[in-house]
PDB file of C-alpha atoms in Angstrom:
ATOM      1  CA  MET V 223       0.321  -0.199  -0.210  1.00  0.00           C
ATOM      2  CA  SER V 224       1.338   3.528  -1.100  1.00  0.00           C
ATOM      3  CA  LYS V 225       0.974   7.414   0.977  1.00  0.00           C
ATOM      4  CA  VAL V 226      -0.737   9.157  -0.970  1.00  0.00           C
ATOM      5  CA  VAL V 227      -0.959  12.832   0.004  1.00  0.00           C
ATOM      6  CA  VAL V 228      -4.078  15.501  -0.971  1.00  0.00           C
ATOM      7  CA  THR V 229      -3.080  19.071  -0.615  1.00  0.00           C
ATOM      8  CA  GLY V 230      -6.453  20.161  -0.335  1.00  0.00           C
ATOM      9  CA  ARG V 231      -9.609  20.040   0.181  1.00  0.00           C
ATOM     10  CA  VAL V 232     -11.362  17.532  -2.420  1.00  0.00           C
ATOM     11  CA  PRO V 233     -14.561  16.340  -3.635  1.00  0.00           C
ATOM     12  CA  GLU V 234     -15.418  13.217  -2.009  1.00  0.00           C
ATOM     13  CA  ALA V 235     -15.772  10.987  -4.408  1.00  0.00           C
ATOM     14  CA  ALA V 236     -11.993  11.098  -5.698  1.00  0.00           C
ATOM     15  CA  LEU V 237     -10.542  10.665  -1.800  1.00  0.00           C
ATOM     16  CA  GLU V 238     -12.494   7.145  -1.200  1.00  0.00           C
ATOM     17  CA  LEU V 239     -11.199   6.007  -5.120  1.00  0.00           C
ATOM     18  CA  LEU V 240      -7.146   6.806  -3.451  1.00  0.00           C
ATOM     19  CA  ARG V 241      -8.205   5.255   0.477  1.00  0.00           C
ATOM     20  CA  ALA V 242      -9.893   1.259  -1.485  1.00  0.00           C
ATOM     21  CA  GLU V 243      -6.138   0.491  -2.732  1.00  0.00           C
ATOM     22  CA  HIS V 244      -4.460   2.995  -0.402  1.00  0.00           C
ATOM     23  CA  GLU V 245      -3.282   5.413   2.529  1.00  0.00           C
ATOM     24  CA  VAL V 246      -4.378   8.922   1.909  1.00  0.00           C
ATOM     25  CA  ASP V 247      -3.194  11.649   4.183  1.00  0.00           C
ATOM     26  CA  ALA V 248      -5.159  14.277   2.631  1.00  0.00           C
ATOM     27  CA  TRP V 249      -4.927  17.734   3.932  1.00  0.00           C
ATOM     28  CA  GLU V 250      -8.717  19.041   5.025  1.00  0.00           C
ATOM     29  CA  GLY V 251      -7.964  22.212   6.525  1.00  0.00           C
ATOM     30  CA  ALA V 252     -10.476  25.473   5.155  1.00  0.00           C
ATOM     31  CA  GLU V 253      -7.186  27.359   4.611  1.00  0.00           C
ATOM     32  CA  SER V 254      -4.215  26.858   2.285  1.00  0.00           C
ATOM     33  CA  ILE V 255      -1.903  24.652   3.932  1.00  0.00           C
ATOM     34  CA  ASP V 256       1.130  26.726   4.662  1.00  0.00           C
ATOM     35  CA  ARG V 257       4.068  25.881   3.196  1.00  0.00           C
ATOM     36  CA  ALA V 258       6.161  24.096   6.668  1.00  0.00           C
ATOM     37  CA  GLU V 259       3.519  21.804   7.354  1.00  0.00           C
ATOM     38  CA  LEU V 260       3.194  21.247   3.326  1.00  0.00           C
ATOM     39  CA  LEU V 261       6.575  19.816   3.383  1.00  0.00           C
ATOM     40  CA  ARG V 262       6.145  17.562   6.680  1.00  0.00           C
ATOM     41  CA  ARG V 263       3.566  15.651   5.435  1.00  0.00           C
ATOM     42  CA  VAL V 264       5.646  14.422   1.394  1.00  0.00           C
ATOM     43  CA  ALA V 265       7.687  12.995   3.540  1.00  0.00           C
ATOM     44  CA  GLY V 266       7.826   9.126   1.776  1.00  0.00           C
ATOM     45  CA  ALA V 267       5.213  10.223   0.203  1.00  0.00           C
ATOM     46  CA  ASP V 268       5.111   7.836  -3.319  1.00  0.00           C
ATOM     47  CA  ALA V 269       2.346  10.211  -5.023  1.00  0.00           C
ATOM     48  CA  ILE V 270       1.424  13.341  -4.184  1.00  0.00           C
ATOM     49  CA  VAL V 271      -2.160  14.662  -4.952  1.00  0.00           C
ATOM     50  CA  SER V 272      -2.070  18.584  -6.181  1.00  0.00           C
ATOM     51  CA  LEU V 273      -4.315  22.382  -6.160  1.00  0.00           C
ATOM     52  CA  LEU V 274      -3.322  24.939  -8.015  1.00  0.00           C
ATOM     53  CA  THR V 275      -2.391  26.942  -4.911  1.00  0.00           C
ATOM     54  CA  GLU V 276       0.256  23.802  -3.888  1.00  0.00           C
ATOM     55  CA  ARG V 277       3.598  25.386  -5.815  1.00  0.00           C
ATOM     56  CA  VAL V 278       5.399  21.775  -6.805  1.00  0.00           C
ATOM     57  CA  ASP V 279       9.617  22.383  -6.983  1.00  0.00           C
ATOM     58  CA  GLY V 280      13.437  21.054  -6.245  1.00  0.00           C
ATOM     59  CA  GLU V 281      12.198  21.806  -3.398  1.00  0.00           C
ATOM     60  CA  LEU V 282       9.054  19.352  -1.599  1.00  0.00           C
ATOM     61  CA  LEU V 283       9.814  16.931  -4.509  1.00  0.00           C
ATOM     62  CA  ASP V 284      12.969  16.446  -2.524  1.00  0.00           C
ATOM     63  CA  ALA V 285      10.685  16.788   0.632  1.00  0.00           C
ATOM     64  CA  ALA V 286       8.865  13.899  -0.681  1.00  0.00           C
ATOM     65  CA  GLY V 287      11.706  11.253  -1.275  1.00  0.00           C
ATOM     66  CA  GLU V 288      12.865   9.266  -4.166  1.00  0.00           C
ATOM     67  CA  GLN V 289      10.708   7.147  -4.142  1.00  0.00           C
ATOM     68  CA  LEU V 290       8.050   9.482  -4.706  1.00  0.00           C
ATOM     69  CA  GLN V 291       6.127   8.537  -8.063  1.00  0.00           C
ATOM     70  CA  VAL V 292       3.325  10.828  -9.133  1.00  0.00           C
ATOM     71  CA  VAL V 293       2.125  14.738  -8.626  1.00  0.00           C
ATOM     72  CA  SER V 294      -1.578  14.812 -10.375  1.00  0.00           C
ATOM     73  CA  ASN V 295      -2.512  18.690 -10.118  1.00  0.00           C
ATOM     74  CA  VAL V 296      -6.632  18.656 -10.097  1.00  0.00           C
ATOM     75  CA  ALA V 297      -5.895  20.531 -12.408  1.00  0.00           C
ATOM     76  CA  VAL V 298      -5.642  22.154 -16.260  1.00  0.00           C
ATOM     77  CA  GLY V 299      -3.092  24.503 -15.830  1.00  0.00           C
ATOM     78  CA  TYR V 300      -0.042  23.759 -14.387  1.00  0.00           C
ATOM     79  CA  ASP V 301       2.001  26.091 -14.414  1.00  0.00           C
ATOM     80  CA  ASN V 302       1.997  25.441 -10.513  1.00  0.00           C
ATOM     81  CA  ILE V 303       4.010  22.326 -11.219  1.00  0.00           C
ATOM     82  CA  ASP V 304       8.131  22.222 -12.107  1.00  0.00           C
ATOM     83  CA  VAL V 305       8.557  20.413 -14.976  1.00  0.00           C
ATOM     84  CA  PRO V 306      10.996  19.466 -15.420  1.00  0.00           C
ATOM     85  CA  ALA V 307      13.286  18.850 -12.032  1.00  0.00           C
ATOM     86  CA  CYS V 308       9.943  16.110 -12.281  1.00  0.00           C
ATOM     87  CA  THR V 309      10.920  15.399 -14.763  1.00  0.00           C
ATOM     88  CA  THR V 310      14.933  14.654 -13.731  1.00  0.00           C
ATOM     89  CA  ARG V 311      13.506  12.899 -10.938  1.00  0.00           C
ATOM     90  CA  GLY V 312      11.487  10.706 -12.743  1.00  0.00           C
ATOM     91  CA  VAL V 313       8.117  11.775 -11.659  1.00  0.00           C
ATOM     92  CA  ARG V 314       4.851  11.474 -13.091  1.00  0.00           C
ATOM     93  CA  ALA V 315       2.911  14.861 -13.459  1.00  0.00           C
ATOM     94  CA  THR V 316      -0.427  14.938 -14.631  1.00  0.00           C
ATOM     95  CA  ASN V 317      -3.714  17.784 -15.268  1.00  0.00           C
ATOM     96  CA  THR V 318      -7.177  17.346 -15.452  1.00  0.00           C
ATOM     97  CA  PRO V 319      -8.120  18.174 -18.879  1.00  0.00           C
ATOM     98  CA  GLY V 320     -10.838  17.950 -21.156  1.00  0.00           C
ATOM     99  CA  VAL V 321     -13.219  17.862 -18.249  1.00  0.00           C
ATOM    100  CA  LEU V 322     -13.950  21.342 -16.716  1.00  0.00           C
ATOM    101  CA  THR V 323     -13.789  22.943 -20.887  1.00  0.00           C
ATOM    102  CA  GLU V 324     -18.238  23.671 -20.920  1.00  0.00           C
ATOM    103  CA  ALA V 325     -17.838  25.241 -17.224  1.00  0.00           C
ATOM    104  CA  THR V 326     -15.249  26.759 -18.507  1.00  0.00           C
ATOM    105  CA  ALA V 327     -16.211  28.172 -20.831  1.00  0.00           C
ATOM    106  CA  ASP V 328     -19.520  29.150 -19.337  1.00  0.00           C
ATOM    107  CA  ILE V 329     -17.908  31.251 -17.160  1.00  0.00           C
ATOM    108  CA  ALA V 330     -16.530  33.170 -20.132  1.00  0.00           C
ATOM    109  CA  LEU V 331     -19.463  33.685 -22.155  1.00  0.00           C
ATOM    110  CA  GLY V 332     -20.543  35.189 -18.787  1.00  0.00           C
ATOM    111  CA  LEU V 333     -17.387  37.862 -17.982  1.00  0.00           C
ATOM    112  CA  ILE V 334     -18.301  38.804 -22.147  1.00  0.00           C
ATOM    113  CA  LEU V 335     -22.420  39.578 -21.171  1.00  0.00           C
ATOM    114  CA  MET V 336     -21.507  41.105 -18.033  1.00  0.00           C
ATOM    115  CA  ALA V 337     -18.767  43.469 -19.251  1.00  0.00           C
ATOM    116  CA  THR V 338     -20.142  44.328 -21.992  1.00  0.00           C
ATOM    117  CA  ARG V 339     -24.095  44.810 -20.758  1.00  0.00           C
ATOM    118  CA  ARG V 340     -22.673  46.994 -17.574  1.00  0.00           C
ATOM    119  CA  LEU V 341     -23.891  44.264 -16.062  1.00  0.00           C
ATOM    120  CA  GLY V 342     -21.953  44.442 -12.697  1.00  0.00           C
ATOM    121  CA  GLU V 343     -22.565  47.939 -12.764  1.00  0.00           C
ATOM    122  CA  GLY V 344     -25.729  47.141 -12.493  1.00  0.00           C
ATOM    123  CA  GLU V 345     -25.945  45.372  -9.485  1.00  0.00           C
ATOM    124  CA  ARG V 346     -23.624  47.597  -7.453  1.00  0.00           C
ATOM    125  CA  LEU V 347     -26.614  50.425  -7.969  1.00  0.00           C
ATOM    126  CA  ILE V 348     -28.811  48.259  -7.594  1.00  0.00           C
ATOM    127  CA  ARG V 349     -27.410  47.086  -4.058  1.00  0.00           C
ATOM    128  CA  ALA V 350     -25.956  50.749  -2.973  1.00  0.00           C
ATOM    129  CA  GLU V 351     -29.769  51.374  -3.067  1.00  0.00           C
ATOM    130  CA  GLU V 352     -28.817  54.141  -5.644  1.00  0.00           C
ATOM    131  CA  PRO V 353     -31.120  56.350  -7.293  1.00  0.00           C
ATOM    132  CA  TRP V 354     -32.632  55.486 -10.529  1.00  0.00           C
ATOM    133  CA  LYS V 355     -34.494  55.404 -12.852  1.00  0.00           C
ATOM    134  CA  TRP V 356     -35.004  54.270 -16.265  1.00  0.00           C
ATOM    135  CA  GLY V 357     -34.308  55.938 -19.017  1.00  0.00           C
ATOM    136  CA  MET V 358     -32.838  56.044 -23.526  1.00  0.00           C
ATOM    137  CA  PHE V 359     -29.311  56.292 -21.713  1.00  0.00           C
ATOM    138  CA  PHE V 360     -29.250  55.049 -19.061  1.00  0.00           C
ATOM    139  CA  LEU V 361     -25.825  52.322 -18.383  1.00  0.00           C
ATOM    140  CA  LEU V 362     -25.732  51.745 -21.836  1.00  0.00           C
ATOM    141  CA  GLY V 363     -23.442  48.296 -23.475  1.00  0.00           C
ATOM    142  CA  SER V 364     -22.865  47.177 -26.596  1.00  0.00           C
ATOM    143  CA  GLY V 365     -24.650  44.022 -27.984  1.00  0.00           C
ATOM    144  CA  LEU V 366     -22.748  40.831 -29.218  1.00  0.00           C
ATOM    145  CA  GLN V 367     -24.421  40.498 -32.872  1.00  0.00           C
ATOM    146  CA  GLY V 368     -22.168  41.170 -36.046  1.00  0.00           C
ATOM    147  CA  LYS V 369     -19.084  41.436 -33.572  1.00  0.00           C
ATOM    148  CA  THR V 370     -15.626  40.279 -33.327  1.00  0.00           C
ATOM    149  CA  LEU V 371     -14.718  37.242 -30.948  1.00  0.00           C
ATOM    150  CA  GLY V 372     -10.768  36.892 -31.150  1.00  0.00           C
ATOM    151  CA  VAL V 373     -10.037  33.946 -28.941  1.00  0.00           C
ATOM    152  CA  VAL V 374      -5.755  33.685 -28.223  1.00  0.00           C
ATOM    153  CA  GLY V 375      -5.291  30.087 -27.722  1.00  0.00           C
ATOM    154  CA  MET V 376      -7.952  27.998 -30.005  1.00  0.00           C
ATOM    155  CA  GLY V 377      -7.608  24.502 -27.090  1.00  0.00           C
ATOM    156  CA  GLY V 378     -10.898  22.901 -25.938  1.00  0.00           C
ATOM    157  CA  ILE V 379     -12.117  26.112 -23.977  1.00  0.00           C
ATOM    158  CA  GLY V 380     -11.129  29.204 -26.799  1.00  0.00           C
ATOM    159  CA  GLN V 381     -12.637  26.431 -29.439  1.00  0.00           C
ATOM    160  CA  ALA V 382     -16.157  25.981 -26.404  1.00  0.00           C
ATOM    161  CA  THR V 383     -16.200  29.725 -26.291  1.00  0.00           C
ATOM    162  CA  ALA V 384     -16.684  29.721 -29.335  1.00  0.00           C
ATOM    163  CA  ARG V 385     -19.462  27.817 -30.645  1.00  0.00           C
ATOM    164  CA  ARG V 386     -21.707  30.110 -27.556  1.00  0.00           C
ATOM    165  CA  ALA V 387     -20.023  32.587 -29.091  1.00  0.00           C
ATOM    166  CA  LYS V 388     -21.028  31.692 -32.422  1.00  0.00           C
ATOM    167  CA  ALA V 389     -24.802  31.295 -31.300  1.00  0.00           C
ATOM    168  CA  PHE V 390     -25.509  35.234 -29.677  1.00  0.00           C
ATOM    169  CA  GLY V 391     -23.858  35.348 -34.035  1.00  0.00           C
ATOM    170  CA  MET V 392     -20.352  36.618 -33.408  1.00  0.00           C
ATOM    171  CA  GLU V 393     -17.174  36.340 -35.587  1.00  0.00           C
ATOM    172  CA  ILE V 394     -14.815  33.900 -34.438  1.00  0.00           C
ATOM    173  CA  VAL V 395     -10.773  35.470 -35.178  1.00  0.00           C
ATOM    174  CA  TYR V 396      -7.852  32.936 -33.159  1.00  0.00           C
ATOM    175  CA  GLN V 397      -3.881  32.773 -32.654  1.00  0.00           C
ATOM    176  CA  SER V 398      -2.769  29.365 -32.022  1.00  0.00           C
ATOM    177  CA  ARG V 399      -0.020  27.738 -32.061  1.00  0.00           C
ATOM    178  CA  SER V 400      -1.189  25.191 -34.688  1.00  0.00           C
ATOM    179  CA  GLU V 401      -5.086  25.352 -37.367  1.00  0.00           C
ATOM    180  CA  LEU V 402      -7.600  24.178 -35.534  1.00  0.00           C
ATOM    181  CA  ASP V 403      -8.735  21.090 -37.463  1.00  0.00           C
ATOM    182  CA  PRO V 404     -10.345  22.713 -40.898  1.00  0.00           C
ATOM    183  CA  ALA V 405     -13.880  20.540 -40.377  1.00  0.00           C
ATOM    184  CA  VAL V 406     -13.918  22.161 -36.704  1.00  0.00           C
ATOM    185  CA  ALA V 407     -12.533  25.651 -37.926  1.00  0.00           C
ATOM    186  CA  ALA V 408     -16.421  25.080 -41.154  1.00  0.00           C
ATOM    187  CA  GLU V 409     -18.590  24.828 -37.484  1.00  0.00           C
ATOM    188  CA  LEU V 410     -17.075  28.291 -36.099  1.00  0.00           C
ATOM    189  CA  GLY V 411     -16.004  29.492 -39.239  1.00  0.00           C
ATOM    190  CA  ALA V 412     -13.466  31.057 -37.818  1.00  0.00           C
ATOM    191  CA  ARG V 413     -10.124  32.623 -39.343  1.00  0.00           C
ATOM    192  CA  ARG V 414      -6.196  32.636 -37.652  1.00  0.00           C
ATOM    193  CA  VAL V 415      -4.998  36.168 -37.826  1.00  0.00           C
ATOM    194  CA  GLU V 416      -1.065  36.998 -36.114  1.00  0.00           C
ATOM    195  CA  LEU V 417      -1.536  38.048 -32.252  1.00  0.00           C
ATOM    196  CA  ASP V 418      -0.996  41.773 -33.425  1.00  0.00           C
ATOM    197  CA  GLU V 419      -4.461  41.660 -36.132  1.00  0.00           C
ATOM    198  CA  LEU V 420      -6.416  39.868 -33.637  1.00  0.00           C
ATOM    199  CA  LEU V 421      -6.106  42.955 -30.922  1.00  0.00           C
ATOM    200  CA  GLU V 422      -6.727  45.403 -34.124  1.00  0.00           C
ATOM    201  CA  ILE V 423      -9.357  43.708 -35.739  1.00  0.00           C
ATOM    202  CA  SER V 424     -11.948  42.532 -32.392  1.00  0.00           C
ATOM    203  CA  ASP V 425     -14.147  43.304 -30.554  1.00  0.00           C
ATOM    204  CA  VAL V 426     -13.325  40.984 -27.744  1.00  0.00           C
ATOM    205  CA  VAL V 427     -10.940  39.169 -26.645  1.00  0.00           C
ATOM    206  CA  SER V 428     -11.029  36.315 -24.448  1.00  0.00           C
ATOM    207  CA  LEU V 429      -7.260  34.781 -23.444  1.00  0.00           C
ATOM    208  CA  HIS V 430      -8.054  30.959 -22.966  1.00  0.00           C
ATOM    209  CA  CYS V 431      -3.925  29.903 -23.837  1.00  0.00           C
ATOM    210  CA  PRO V 432      -1.618  28.478 -20.762  1.00  0.00           C
ATOM    211  CA  TYR V 433       0.529  30.461 -18.668  1.00  0.00           C
ATOM    212  CA  GLY V 434       4.508  29.991 -19.071  1.00  0.00           C
ATOM    213  CA  PRO V 435       7.330  32.351 -19.954  1.00  0.00           C
ATOM    214  CA  ASN V 436       6.620  32.990 -24.041  1.00  0.00           C
ATOM    215  CA  THR V 437       3.050  33.919 -22.572  1.00  0.00           C
ATOM    216  CA  HIS V 438       3.856  36.173 -19.291  1.00  0.00           C
ATOM    217  CA  HIS V 439       2.665  39.775 -19.497  1.00  0.00           C
ATOM    218  CA  LEU V 440       1.047  38.172 -23.219  1.00  0.00           C
ATOM    219  CA  ILE V 441      -1.878  41.426 -22.686  1.00  0.00           C
ATOM    220  CA  GLY V 442       0.301  44.854 -22.119  1.00  0.00           C
ATOM    221  CA  ALA V 443       0.698  48.563 -22.656  1.00  0.00           C
ATOM    222  CA  ALA V 444       1.374  47.919 -26.196  1.00  0.00           C
ATOM    223  CA  GLU V 445      -1.899  44.903 -26.506  1.00  0.00           C
ATOM    224  CA  LEU V 446      -4.005  47.224 -25.108  1.00  0.00           C
ATOM    225  CA  ASP V 447      -2.933  50.433 -27.134  1.00  0.00           C
ATOM    226  CA  ARG V 448      -3.895  47.983 -30.270  1.00  0.00           C
ATOM    227  CA  MET V 449      -7.162  47.062 -29.261  1.00  0.00           C
ATOM    228  CA  LYS V 450     -10.789  48.794 -30.432  1.00  0.00           C
ATOM    229  CA  SER V 451     -11.289  51.762 -27.847  1.00  0.00           C
ATOM    230  CA  SER V 452     -15.323  49.804 -27.799  1.00  0.00           C
ATOM    231  CA  ALA V 453     -13.624  46.445 -27.253  1.00  0.00           C
ATOM    232  CA  TYR V 454     -13.724  43.859 -24.295  1.00  0.00           C
ATOM    233  CA  LEU V 455     -10.968  41.866 -22.652  1.00  0.00           C
ATOM    234  CA  VAL V 456     -11.883  38.326 -20.725  1.00  0.00           C
ATOM    235  CA  ASN V 457      -9.108  35.993 -19.093  1.00  0.00           C
ATOM    236  CA  THR V 458     -10.210  32.899 -17.456  1.00  0.00           C
ATOM    237  CA  ALA V 459      -6.898  31.056 -18.357  1.00  0.00           C
ATOM    238  CA  ARG V 460      -4.392  32.456 -15.690  1.00  0.00           C
ATOM    239  CA  GLY V 461      -4.097  36.274 -14.355  1.00  0.00           C
ATOM    240  CA  PRO V 462       0.327  36.857 -15.963  1.00  0.00           C
ATOM    241  CA  ILE V 463      -1.047  36.886 -18.904  1.00  0.00           C
ATOM    242  CA  VAL V 464      -1.828  40.459 -18.150  1.00  0.00           C
ATOM    243  CA  ASP V 465       0.018  42.813 -17.175  1.00  0.00           C
ATOM    244  CA  GLU V 466      -3.359  44.137 -14.689  1.00  0.00           C
ATOM    245  CA  ALA V 467      -1.441  47.349 -13.458  1.00  0.00           C
ATOM    246  CA  ALA V 468      -0.929  48.253 -18.219  1.00  0.00           C
ATOM    247  CA  LEU V 469      -4.729  46.990 -17.979  1.00  0.00           C
ATOM    248  CA  ALA V 470      -5.912  48.858 -14.770  1.00  0.00           C
ATOM    249  CA  ARG V 471      -4.682  51.349 -17.036  1.00  0.00           C
ATOM    250  CA  ALA V 472      -5.945  51.202 -19.990  1.00  0.00           C
ATOM    251  CA  LEU V 473     -10.167  50.950 -17.627  1.00  0.00           C
ATOM    252  CA  ARG V 474      -8.870  54.444 -16.546  1.00  0.00           C
ATOM    253  CA  ASP V 475      -8.144  55.800 -19.002  1.00  0.00           C
ATOM    254  CA  GLY V 476     -11.280  55.416 -21.535  1.00  0.00           C
ATOM    255  CA  VAL V 477      -8.128  53.133 -23.921  1.00  0.00           C
ATOM    256  CA  ILE V 478     -10.385  50.078 -23.854  1.00  0.00           C
ATOM    257  CA  ALA V 479     -14.273  50.013 -22.867  1.00  0.00           C
ATOM    258  CA  GLY V 480     -13.679  47.105 -19.945  1.00  0.00           C
ATOM    259  CA  ALA V 481     -12.566  43.843 -18.972  1.00  0.00           C
ATOM    260  CA  GLY V 482     -14.089  40.895 -17.535  1.00  0.00           C
ATOM    261  CA  LEU V 483     -11.200  38.446 -15.056  1.00  0.00           C
ATOM    262  CA  ASP V 484     -11.863  34.939 -14.180  1.00  0.00           C
ATOM    263  CA  VAL V 485      -7.701  35.017 -12.738  1.00  0.00           C
ATOM    264  CA  PHE V 486      -5.454  36.962 -11.440  1.00  0.00           C
ATOM    265  CA  GLU V 487      -1.906  38.137 -11.273  1.00  0.00           C
ATOM    266  CA  LYS V 488      -0.995  37.284  -7.565  1.00  0.00           C
ATOM    267  CA  GLU V 489      -3.965  35.668  -6.446  1.00  0.00           C
ATOM    268  CA  PRO V 490      -5.649  36.020  -4.340  1.00  0.00           C
ATOM    269  CA  GLN V 491      -4.905  39.652  -4.294  1.00  0.00           C
ATOM    270  CA  VAL V 492      -6.024  41.743  -6.766  1.00  0.00           C
ATOM    271  CA  HIS V 493      -4.158  45.695  -7.968  1.00  0.00           C
ATOM    272  CA  PRO V 494      -5.710  47.893  -6.045  1.00  0.00           C
ATOM    273  CA  GLU V 495      -6.078  50.158  -8.818  1.00  0.00           C
ATOM    274  CA  LEU V 496      -8.224  47.017 -10.999  1.00  0.00           C
ATOM    275  CA  LEU V 497     -11.231  47.552  -8.279  1.00  0.00           C
ATOM    276  CA  GLU V 498     -11.091  51.177  -8.809  1.00  0.00           C
ATOM    277  CA  GLN V 499     -12.179  50.842 -12.230  1.00  0.00           C
ATOM    278  CA  GLN V 500     -16.724  50.764 -12.694  1.00  0.00           C
ATOM    279  CA  ASN V 501     -15.259  49.053 -15.946  1.00  0.00           C
ATOM    280  CA  ALA V 502     -13.799  45.773 -14.629  1.00  0.00           C
ATOM    281  CA  VAL V 503     -15.815  42.702 -14.125  1.00  0.00           C
ATOM    282  CA  LEU V 504     -13.714  41.353 -11.362  1.00  0.00           C
ATOM    283  CA  VAL V 505     -14.586  37.354  -9.982  1.00  0.00           C
ATOM    284  CA  PRO V 506     -12.515  34.880  -7.828  1.00  0.00           C
ATOM    285  CA  HIS V 507     -11.144  32.046 -10.210  1.00  0.00           C
ATOM    286  CA  LEU V 508     -14.447  30.610 -11.073  1.00  0.00           C
ATOM    287  CA  GLY V 509     -14.531  28.607 -13.703  1.00  0.00           C
ATOM    288  CA  SER V 510     -14.807  25.274 -12.871  1.00  0.00           C
ATOM    289  CA  ALA V 511     -16.581  26.257 -10.140  1.00  0.00           C
ATOM    290  CA  THR V 512     -19.481  23.747 -10.721  1.00  0.00           C
ATOM    291  CA  VAL V 513     -19.798  20.587  -8.612  1.00  0.00           C
ATOM    292  CA  GLU V 514     -19.974  18.299 -11.227  1.00  0.00           C
ATOM    293  CA  THR V 515     -16.859  20.135 -12.509  1.00  0.00           C
ATOM    294  CA  ARG V 516     -14.613  19.990 -10.005  1.00  0.00           C
ATOM    295  CA  THR V 517     -15.031  16.311  -8.983  1.00  0.00           C
ATOM    296  CA  ALA V 518     -14.843  15.196 -12.690  1.00  0.00           C
ATOM    297  CA  MET V 519     -11.556  16.754 -11.799  1.00  0.00           C
ATOM    298  CA  ALA V 520     -10.680  15.426  -8.004  1.00  0.00           C
ATOM    299  CA  VAL V 521     -11.918  12.371  -9.515  1.00  0.00           C
ATOM    300  CA  LEU V 522      -9.763  12.539 -12.830  1.00  0.00           C
ATOM    301  CA  ALA V 523      -6.328  13.186 -10.349  1.00  0.00           C
ATOM    302  CA  ALA V 524      -7.599  10.471  -8.279  1.00  0.00           C
ATOM    303  CA  LYS V 525      -7.436   7.686 -11.342  1.00  0.00           C
ATOM    304  CA  ASN V 526      -3.479   9.450 -12.502  1.00  0.00           C
ATOM    305  CA  THR V 527      -2.160   8.720  -9.875  1.00  0.00           C
ATOM    306  CA  LEU V 528      -4.504   5.333  -9.605  1.00  0.00           C
ATOM    307  CA  ALA V 529      -2.142   3.871 -12.308  1.00  0.00           C
ATOM    308  CA  VAL V 530       0.982   5.226 -11.977  1.00  0.00           C
ATOM    309  CA  LEU V 531       0.948   3.365  -8.499  1.00  0.00           C
ATOM    310  CA  ALA V 532      -0.356   0.419 -10.334  1.00  0.00           C
ATOM    311  CA  GLY V 533       2.894   1.141 -13.217  1.00  0.00           C
ATOM    312  CA  GLU V 534      -0.150   1.905 -15.398  1.00  0.00           C
ATOM    313  CA  THR V 535       0.117   5.144 -18.138  1.00  0.00           C
ATOM    314  CA  PRO V 536      -1.586   7.873 -16.210  1.00  0.00           C
ATOM    315  CA  PRO V 537      -4.684   9.442 -18.135  1.00  0.00           C
ATOM    316  CA  THR V 538      -3.499  12.498 -18.909  1.00  0.00           C
ATOM    317  CA  PRO V 539       0.590  12.788 -18.670  1.00  0.00           C
ATOM    318  CA  VAL V 540       2.091  16.157 -18.922  1.00  0.00           C
ATOM    319  CA  ASN V 541       5.263  13.980 -18.730  1.00  0.00           C
TER     320      ASN V 541
END
């Protein structure tokens, strides 16, 4: 029986799978596990089931020991894991792609609607008990029909977001490392363009690319300046893809019309200048936050763990 350390609270269905075959040490605290406590707990672990809030680096891998076989991340993104360090030590790293695609695309579309129709501003006004009266020019927003959605990163979530936007009557352009399958491109009516062109012609720019050195601050002051003054930026990928200080200035100065963010550079902190912008919709990393999706993510992470410990290839390996 192997030792499995789970670094945070996960749905019981995943723990049941793991406990049926192995010894499980699961952190049950309401807050994220303290780093020192995490380093202590992983000692002697054969497997680590990690949340995106935990940094899995050389220090943690060394604290676990040479018997460690797998790190199973309960997330599709794995920028919290030093994958080369895992590979060097012969540790498999896995993630949970696919199962959160639809839920995250729903949030992306929700942010698009909230930003373009100024729903956040309207809700804040009501809750503040401010006086208001219907009028022809009261809280005017922007419709989506006939507008262009620019998708940066046309993987599964980007495609799912594009399908939703197409149903709302939007035209689709995208920037991605590779061409879409011709059948998918035809279904979406999607055209591949370079990032600069996408920024210049899109009415809404939605970010779905993975985070890494090549995408750190992919959207900064220069890129925001390329966007239409009537355009909106939406980010449901990873916070550091956007330079938050530059975005706050762009929103304040009318460089773009608005933004919707589900992720932030230094979560759970949000840039204080962003908090001051009424044209920014800010939600606390809810992309996968449905009972069904979070359960599916944890179960897939458990299955990845069990496969590696059984000497099998995991369903969704990273390295």
